[in-house]
């Protein structure tokens, strides 16, 4: 017996929303039924493209509909919390773009609201669904790495700052909209990936530094109001002996970074390019993997591959009760703690504790 499709309303019809819409259109069990955007033209164009009759410039009108099961929030970071809380209060399961919010305290508000109203909250953490992540998780679960004690999170762009380097809008590089730069835009993907593989451990202490040094087009710099970091670095101490180091660049004068990895007492795994490293007696062994054939077996033999193929397919499957929802809200919240800890460490010029970050966190939310 086929299940009824999950009926979805989308708040925000900009650049990232277009990717969400295109993905939903390919999911048989998902049905887009309404769009909201402060730009009537953007909302109307989306509705026309996907054959949907309802669009509005007031997202509250979307939330008031009783033919919507779930809401997808596709707004700039500082708008996430108010829209997500409103959607949850309206009785809708809610999916939100990354990062979870503009500040830890706002993200915690979202998580607490979901718990209080008994609705699912899911955060878009795309790297959790990659073949590399699943392969690494399989090795970890099989005990092939032993006791994992250190991980590295890396993200590299040679010169890929939004707007000033030729794509996107100024909103991406303005604290009043985005709250942060490279760490919030790209770093969330890589930090959350490591937290997932480490089992989302408890953060104890954080130290970090951010930079804005690489020259940019002077006119674009002036018109953009650019006031976020292009390079963020950090070091995290978790409960126990596990540590994580972080480097995330929108722009840097290098050709590449070493790919992210995790190392343990028995073996190590690098995710990009994927490799497994271990020793047998006097032999140091470097293994590569055919991830394409593994993906084929996850799909056809284990049968759950498609349900973990991307964030939205997973979300829809979880809402239909096919699989448990990955704890993305908890991982995303921990990612917010680490990122905000780096910013606080930069501000205070010293290592900070997790408790200090929690106490210092203030809302950056903007209500539409």
Short mmCIF file of C-alpha atoms in Angstrom, two decimals:
data_model
loop_
_atom_site.label_atom_id
_atom_site.label_comp_id
_atom_site.label_asym_id
_atom_site.label_seq_id
_atom_site.Cartn_x
_atom_site.Cartn_y
_atom_site.Cartn_z
CA UNK A 1 0.00 0.00 0.00
CA UNK A 2 1.52 3.30 -1.06
CA UNK A 3 1.86 6.08 1.47
CA UNK A 4 0.48 9.55 0.96
CA UNK A 5 3.14 12.05 -0.17
CA UNK A 6 4.54 14.53 2.33
CA UNK A 7 3.04 17.94 1.51
CA UNK A 8 5.66 20.66 1.75
CA UNK A 9 5.55 24.45 1.96
CA UNK A 10 8.71 26.43 1.25
CA UNK A 11 9.65 29.70 2.95
CA UNK A 12 12.14 31.61 0.84
CA UNK A 13 12.44 31.19 -2.93
CA UNK A 14 16.00 32.38 -3.50
CA UNK A 15 19.18 30.69 -4.66
CA UNK A 16 19.35 27.79 -2.21
CA UNK A 17 15.59 27.25 -2.34
CA UNK A 18 15.83 26.55 -6.06
CA UNK A 19 18.11 23.60 -5.25
CA UNK A 20 15.67 22.33 -2.65
CA UNK A 21 12.76 22.59 -5.09
CA UNK A 22 14.62 20.73 -7.83
CA UNK A 23 15.40 17.92 -5.37
CA UNK A 24 11.82 17.65 -4.08
CA UNK A 25 10.58 17.48 -7.67
CA UNK A 26 12.55 14.22 -8.08
CA UNK A 27 11.20 12.63 -4.88
CA UNK A 28 8.04 10.65 -5.58
CA UNK A 29 6.88 10.86 -1.95
CA UNK A 30 7.20 14.66 -1.74
CA UNK A 31 4.70 17.23 -3.02
CA UNK A 32 5.30 20.98 -2.94
CA UNK A 33 2.02 22.78 -2.23
CA UNK A 34 2.95 26.40 -1.46
CA UNK A 35 5.68 29.04 -1.62
CA UNK A 36 6.39 32.18 0.39
CA UNK A 37 8.90 34.93 -0.29
CA UNK A 38 9.01 38.67 0.42
CA UNK A 39 9.49 39.03 -3.33
CA UNK A 40 6.14 38.30 -4.96
CA UNK A 41 7.87 37.71 -8.27
CA UNK A 42 10.17 35.05 -6.79
CA UNK A 43 7.27 33.25 -5.10
CA UNK A 44 5.12 33.43 -8.23
CA UNK A 45 7.88 32.13 -10.53
CA UNK A 46 8.47 29.15 -8.25
CA UNK A 47 4.77 28.35 -8.11
CA UNK A 48 4.47 28.55 -11.88
CA UNK A 49 7.56 26.41 -12.49
CA UNK A 50 6.30 23.58 -10.30
CA UNK A 51 2.61 23.87 -11.10
CA UNK A 52 1.59 24.97 -7.62
CA UNK A 53 -1.42 27.21 -7.18
CA UNK A 54 -0.54 28.93 -3.92
CA UNK A 55 2.13 31.56 -3.29
CA UNK A 56 2.34 34.50 -0.90
CA UNK A 57 4.60 37.28 0.36
CA UNK A 58 3.63 36.51 3.98
CA UNK A 59 4.96 33.19 5.23
CA UNK A 60 2.35 33.18 8.01
CA UNK A 61 -0.32 32.65 5.36
CA UNK A 62 1.57 29.55 4.29
CA UNK A 63 1.76 28.29 7.88
CA UNK A 64 -1.98 28.76 8.33
CA UNK A 65 -2.82 26.20 5.64
CA UNK A 66 -4.05 22.82 6.86
CA UNK A 67 -2.86 20.94 3.78
CA UNK A 68 0.84 21.22 4.70
CA UNK A 69 2.71 18.52 6.62
CA UNK A 70 6.17 20.08 6.63
CA UNK A 71 7.90 23.40 6.08
CA UNK A 72 11.28 23.96 4.45
CA UNK A 73 13.01 27.18 5.62
CA UNK A 74 15.38 28.59 2.96
CA UNK A 75 16.34 32.00 4.36
CA UNK A 76 19.53 33.75 5.43
CA UNK A 77 20.98 32.58 8.72
CA UNK A 78 19.62 35.25 11.04
CA UNK A 79 16.06 34.59 9.80
CA UNK A 80 16.18 30.85 10.55
CA UNK A 81 15.08 30.89 14.17
CA UNK A 82 11.95 33.08 13.91
CA UNK A 83 10.64 31.28 10.83
CA UNK A 84 11.42 27.82 12.20
CA UNK A 85 9.84 28.52 15.58
CA UNK A 86 6.74 29.91 13.87
CA UNK A 87 6.49 26.80 11.67
CA UNK A 88 6.86 24.46 14.64
CA UNK A 89 4.27 26.42 16.62
CA UNK A 90 1.93 26.07 13.64
CA UNK A 91 2.19 22.31 14.03
CA UNK A 92 4.46 21.67 11.05
CA UNK A 93 7.49 19.42 10.94
CA UNK A 94 10.33 21.73 9.92
CA UNK A 95 13.43 21.40 7.74
CA UNK A 96 15.91 24.27 7.90
CA UNK A 97 18.90 25.26 5.80
CA UNK A 98 22.34 25.29 7.40
CA UNK A 99 23.72 26.71 9.59
CA UNK A 100 21.06 26.03 12.18
CA UNK A 101 20.83 29.75 13.07
CA UNK A 102 22.96 32.86 13.44
CA UNK A 103 23.88 32.09 17.06
CA UNK A 104 23.96 29.18 19.47
CA UNK A 105 21.19 30.59 21.65
CA UNK A 106 18.88 30.91 18.64
CA UNK A 107 19.67 27.35 17.55
CA UNK A 108 18.94 26.08 21.06
CA UNK A 109 15.60 27.90 20.96
CA UNK A 110 14.74 25.99 17.78
CA UNK A 111 15.71 22.63 19.27
CA UNK A 112 13.78 23.28 22.47
CA UNK A 113 10.68 24.40 20.57
CA UNK A 114 10.69 21.24 18.46
CA UNK A 115 10.84 19.15 21.63
CA UNK A 116 8.07 21.11 23.35
CA UNK A 117 5.60 20.81 20.46
CA UNK A 118 6.54 17.24 19.53
CA UNK A 119 7.51 17.97 15.93
CA UNK A 120 10.53 16.87 13.91
CA UNK A 121 13.29 19.39 13.22
CA UNK A 122 15.85 18.56 10.54
CA UNK A 123 18.88 20.62 9.50
CA UNK A 124 20.42 20.49 6.03
CA UNK A 125 23.84 18.87 6.56
CA UNK A 126 24.60 17.56 3.07
CA UNK A 127 27.95 15.88 3.84
CA UNK A 128 26.31 13.32 6.14
CA UNK A 129 24.86 11.58 3.07
CA UNK A 130 28.02 11.25 0.98
CA UNK A 131 29.45 7.86 0.08
CA UNK A 132 32.67 8.85 1.86
CA UNK A 133 30.82 9.53 5.10
CA UNK A 134 28.94 6.24 4.99
CA UNK A 135 32.10 4.27 4.18
CA UNK A 136 33.95 5.93 7.06
CA UNK A 137 31.02 5.25 9.39
CA UNK A 138 31.01 1.58 8.38
CA UNK A 139 34.73 1.29 9.16
CA UNK A 140 34.25 3.04 12.52
CA UNK A 141 31.26 0.89 13.47
CA UNK A 142 33.24 -2.24 12.57
CA UNK A 143 36.00 -1.17 14.96
CA UNK A 144 38.58 -0.80 12.20
CA UNK A 145 39.87 2.52 13.55
CA UNK A 146 39.98 1.43 17.19
CA UNK A 147 39.99 4.28 19.71
CA UNK A 148 39.56 7.49 17.69
CA UNK A 149 41.51 10.32 19.28
CA UNK A 150 41.83 13.07 16.67
CA UNK A 151 40.01 14.41 13.60
CA UNK A 152 40.57 17.20 11.11
CA UNK A 153 37.89 19.32 9.40
CA UNK A 154 38.95 21.18 6.26
CA UNK A 155 37.24 23.22 3.56
CA UNK A 156 39.06 24.95 0.72
CA UNK A 157 38.35 27.64 -1.84
CA UNK A 158 41.19 29.45 -3.54
CA UNK A 159 39.08 32.58 -4.08
CA UNK A 160 35.39 31.90 -3.62
CA UNK A 161 33.94 34.58 -1.38
CA UNK A 162 30.26 35.26 -2.12
CA UNK A 163 29.49 38.38 -4.17
CA UNK A 164 32.97 39.95 -4.03
CA UNK A 165 34.41 37.05 -6.05
CA UNK A 166 31.57 36.97 -8.54
CA UNK A 167 28.55 34.98 -7.34
CA UNK A 168 25.74 35.32 -4.81
CA UNK A 169 24.42 38.46 -3.16
CA UNK A 170 25.89 40.85 -0.56
CA UNK A 171 23.65 39.31 2.13
CA UNK A 172 26.05 36.35 2.35
CA UNK A 173 28.90 38.58 3.58
CA UNK A 174 26.98 40.81 5.99
CA UNK A 175 26.82 39.89 9.67
CA UNK A 176 23.37 41.41 9.99
CA UNK A 177 22.06 38.70 7.64
CA UNK A 178 24.50 35.80 7.82
CA UNK A 179 26.17 36.28 11.27
CA UNK A 180 29.38 34.71 9.95
CA UNK A 181 31.47 33.94 6.89
CA UNK A 182 33.42 30.86 5.81
CA UNK A 183 32.73 28.97 9.05
CA UNK A 184 28.95 29.40 8.77
CA UNK A 185 28.78 28.97 5.00
CA UNK A 186 31.12 26.02 4.36
CA UNK A 187 32.54 25.04 7.73
CA UNK A 188 29.20 23.79 9.00
CA UNK A 189 29.31 21.00 6.41
CA UNK A 190 32.76 19.80 7.37
CA UNK A 191 32.57 20.27 11.13
CA UNK A 192 29.20 18.49 11.29
CA UNK A 193 30.58 15.62 9.22
CA UNK A 194 33.37 15.08 11.75
CA UNK A 195 30.99 15.41 14.70
CA UNK A 196 28.69 12.78 13.17
CA UNK A 197 31.57 10.34 12.69
CA UNK A 198 32.89 11.02 16.19
CA UNK A 199 29.48 10.37 17.73
CA UNK A 200 28.76 14.05 18.42
CA UNK A 201 30.95 14.29 21.53
CA UNK A 202 30.56 16.90 24.26
CA UNK A 203 32.65 20.04 23.67
CA UNK A 204 34.82 21.22 26.58
CA UNK A 205 37.17 23.93 25.26
CA UNK A 206 37.74 25.84 22.00
CA UNK A 207 40.44 28.10 20.66
CA UNK A 208 40.43 29.81 17.30
CA UNK A 209 41.34 32.67 14.99
CA UNK A 210 39.67 34.30 12.01
CA UNK A 211 41.10 36.41 9.18
CA UNK A 212 40.11 38.75 6.37
CA UNK A 213 43.36 39.42 4.50
CA UNK A 214 43.15 38.53 0.79
CA UNK A 215 42.58 41.53 -1.49
CA UNK A 216 39.22 41.89 -3.21
CA UNK A 217 37.67 44.18 -5.80
CA UNK A 218 37.48 47.57 -4.07
CA UNK A 219 34.08 48.53 -5.53
CA UNK A 220 32.51 45.22 -4.56
CA UNK A 221 34.01 45.45 -1.10
CA UNK A 222 32.49 48.89 -0.61
CA UNK A 223 29.06 48.04 -1.99
CA UNK A 224 28.84 44.67 -0.20
CA UNK A 225 29.43 45.88 3.36
CA UNK A 226 31.70 42.84 3.74
CA UNK A 227 32.30 42.27 7.48
CA UNK A 228 32.74 38.50 7.93
CA UNK A 229 35.74 36.16 7.91
CA UNK A 230 37.26 34.54 4.82
CA UNK A 231 39.42 32.14 6.88
CA UNK A 232 38.53 30.46 10.14
CA UNK A 233 40.68 28.11 12.19
CA UNK A 234 40.08 26.32 15.44
CA UNK A 235 41.08 23.59 17.85
CA UNK A 236 38.48 21.77 19.93
CA UNK A 237 38.93 19.63 23.03
CA UNK A 238 36.11 17.19 23.66
CA UNK A 239 35.22 15.32 26.82
CA UNK A 240 37.82 12.58 27.21
CA UNK A 241 40.92 12.75 25.01
CA UNK A 242 39.42 13.39 21.57
CA UNK A 243 40.39 16.56 19.69
CA UNK A 244 39.44 18.26 16.41
CA UNK A 245 41.30 20.85 14.39
CA UNK A 246 39.56 23.05 11.83
CA UNK A 247 40.59 25.16 8.86
CA UNK A 248 37.99 26.66 6.55
CA UNK A 249 38.81 29.08 3.72
CA UNK A 250 36.72 31.11 1.34
CA UNK A 251 39.93 32.64 0.01
CA UNK A 252 43.59 31.79 0.60
CA UNK A 253 46.80 31.93 -1.42
CA UNK A 254 47.36 28.17 -1.62
CA UNK A 255 46.59 25.43 -4.13
CA UNK A 256 44.77 23.05 -1.75
CA UNK A 257 44.35 21.69 1.78
CA UNK A 258 44.81 18.14 2.95
CA UNK A 259 41.45 16.40 3.04
CA UNK A 260 39.52 15.80 6.28
CA UNK A 261 40.42 12.71 8.30
CA UNK A 262 40.00 10.75 11.52
CA UNK A 263 42.76 8.74 13.20
CA UNK A 264 42.50 6.00 15.80
CA UNK A 265 44.62 3.47 17.64
CA UNK A 266 44.15 0.79 14.94
CA UNK A 267 43.65 2.79 11.76
CA UNK A 268 42.84 6.07 10.10
CA UNK A 269 40.53 7.21 7.32
CA UNK A 270 40.80 10.20 5.01
CA UNK A 271 37.58 11.27 3.33
CA UNK A 272 38.93 13.26 0.37
CA UNK A 273 40.40 11.44 -1.44
CA UNK A 274 39.01 8.44 0.39
CA UNK A 275 41.59 6.13 1.90
CA UNK A 276 41.94 3.72 4.83
CA UNK A 277 45.32 3.44 6.54
CA UNK A 278 46.39 0.70 8.96
CA UNK A 279 49.27 -1.62 9.78
CA UNK A 280 49.71 -5.38 9.89
CA UNK A 281 52.91 -6.47 11.59
CA UNK A 282 55.71 -4.60 9.85
CA UNK A 283 53.51 -3.62 6.93
CA UNK A 284 51.95 -0.15 6.70
CA UNK A 285 48.94 -0.54 4.44
CA UNK A 286 47.19 2.16 2.40
CA UNK A 287 43.80 1.05 1.08
CA UNK A 288 41.56 2.68 -1.49
CA UNK A 289 37.89 1.79 -1.93
CA UNK A 290 35.45 1.41 -4.79
CA UNK A 291 32.74 3.65 -3.39
CA UNK A 292 30.64 3.29 -6.53
CA UNK A 293 30.20 -0.45 -6.03
CA UNK A 294 29.59 0.09 -2.30
CA UNK A 295 26.84 2.59 -3.13
CA UNK A 296 25.31 0.07 -5.52
CA UNK A 297 25.19 -2.57 -2.77
CA UNK A 298 23.76 -0.09 -0.23
CA UNK A 299 21.04 0.61 -2.78
CA UNK A 300 20.26 -2.89 -4.05
CA UNK A 301 21.40 -5.34 -1.35
CA UNK A 302 20.93 -3.50 1.94
CA UNK A 303 18.15 -1.51 0.33
CA UNK A 304 18.47 1.63 2.47
CA UNK A 305 20.85 3.51 0.21
CA UNK A 306 18.21 5.67 -1.48
CA UNK A 307 16.84 6.71 1.92
CA UNK A 308 20.24 8.18 2.79
CA UNK A 309 21.08 9.52 -0.66
CA UNK A 310 20.51 13.17 0.24
CA UNK A 311 19.16 15.27 3.08
CA UNK A 312 15.68 15.81 1.64
CA UNK A 313 15.11 12.20 0.57
CA UNK A 314 16.10 11.16 4.08
CA UNK A 315 13.77 13.78 5.61
CA UNK A 316 10.77 12.63 3.58
CA UNK A 317 11.45 8.96 4.34
CA UNK A 318 11.71 9.71 8.06
CA UNK A 319 8.42 11.64 8.04
CA UNK A 320 6.78 8.63 6.40
CA UNK A 321 8.13 6.38 9.15
CA UNK A 322 10.47 4.39 6.91
CA UNK A 323 13.64 5.18 8.89
CA UNK A 324 14.66 7.08 12.04
CA UNK A 325 15.62 10.69 11.41
CA UNK A 326 19.34 11.31 11.81
CA UNK A 327 20.06 13.60 14.81
CA UNK A 328 20.94 16.55 12.59
CA UNK A 329 19.49 19.10 15.00
CA UNK A 330 21.82 17.92 17.77
CA UNK A 331 24.85 17.78 15.48
CA UNK A 332 24.01 21.20 14.03
CA UNK A 333 23.66 22.67 17.53
CA UNK A 334 27.08 21.33 18.51
CA UNK A 335 28.47 22.77 15.27
CA UNK A 336 27.04 26.16 16.26
CA UNK A 337 28.76 25.87 19.65
CA UNK A 338 32.13 25.22 18.02
CA UNK A 339 31.79 27.99 15.42
CA UNK A 340 30.63 30.55 17.96
CA UNK A 341 33.45 29.39 20.23
CA UNK A 342 35.98 30.24 17.53
CA UNK A 343 34.46 33.71 17.19
CA UNK A 344 34.54 34.22 20.96
CA UNK A 345 38.13 32.98 21.17
CA UNK A 346 39.06 35.49 18.46
CA UNK A 347 37.34 38.27 20.38
CA UNK A 348 38.93 37.43 23.75
CA UNK A 349 42.29 36.32 22.28
CA UNK A 350 42.36 33.12 24.35
CA UNK A 351 40.93 29.63 24.68
CA UNK A 352 37.33 29.54 25.89
CA UNK A 353 35.20 26.92 27.61
CA UNK A 354 31.90 25.64 26.29
CA UNK A 355 30.17 27.22 29.27
CA UNK A 356 31.66 30.62 28.38
CA UNK A 357 30.26 30.31 24.86
CA UNK A 358 26.81 29.47 26.20
CA UNK A 359 26.87 32.42 28.57
CA UNK A 360 28.13 34.86 25.91
CA UNK A 361 25.78 33.77 23.12
CA UNK A 362 23.20 36.39 22.17
CA UNK A 363 20.38 36.27 19.67
CA UNK A 364 21.08 37.56 16.17
CA UNK A 365 17.57 36.72 14.97
CA UNK A 366 15.72 38.96 12.53
CA UNK A 367 11.96 38.59 12.18
CA UNK A 368 10.44 38.84 8.72
#
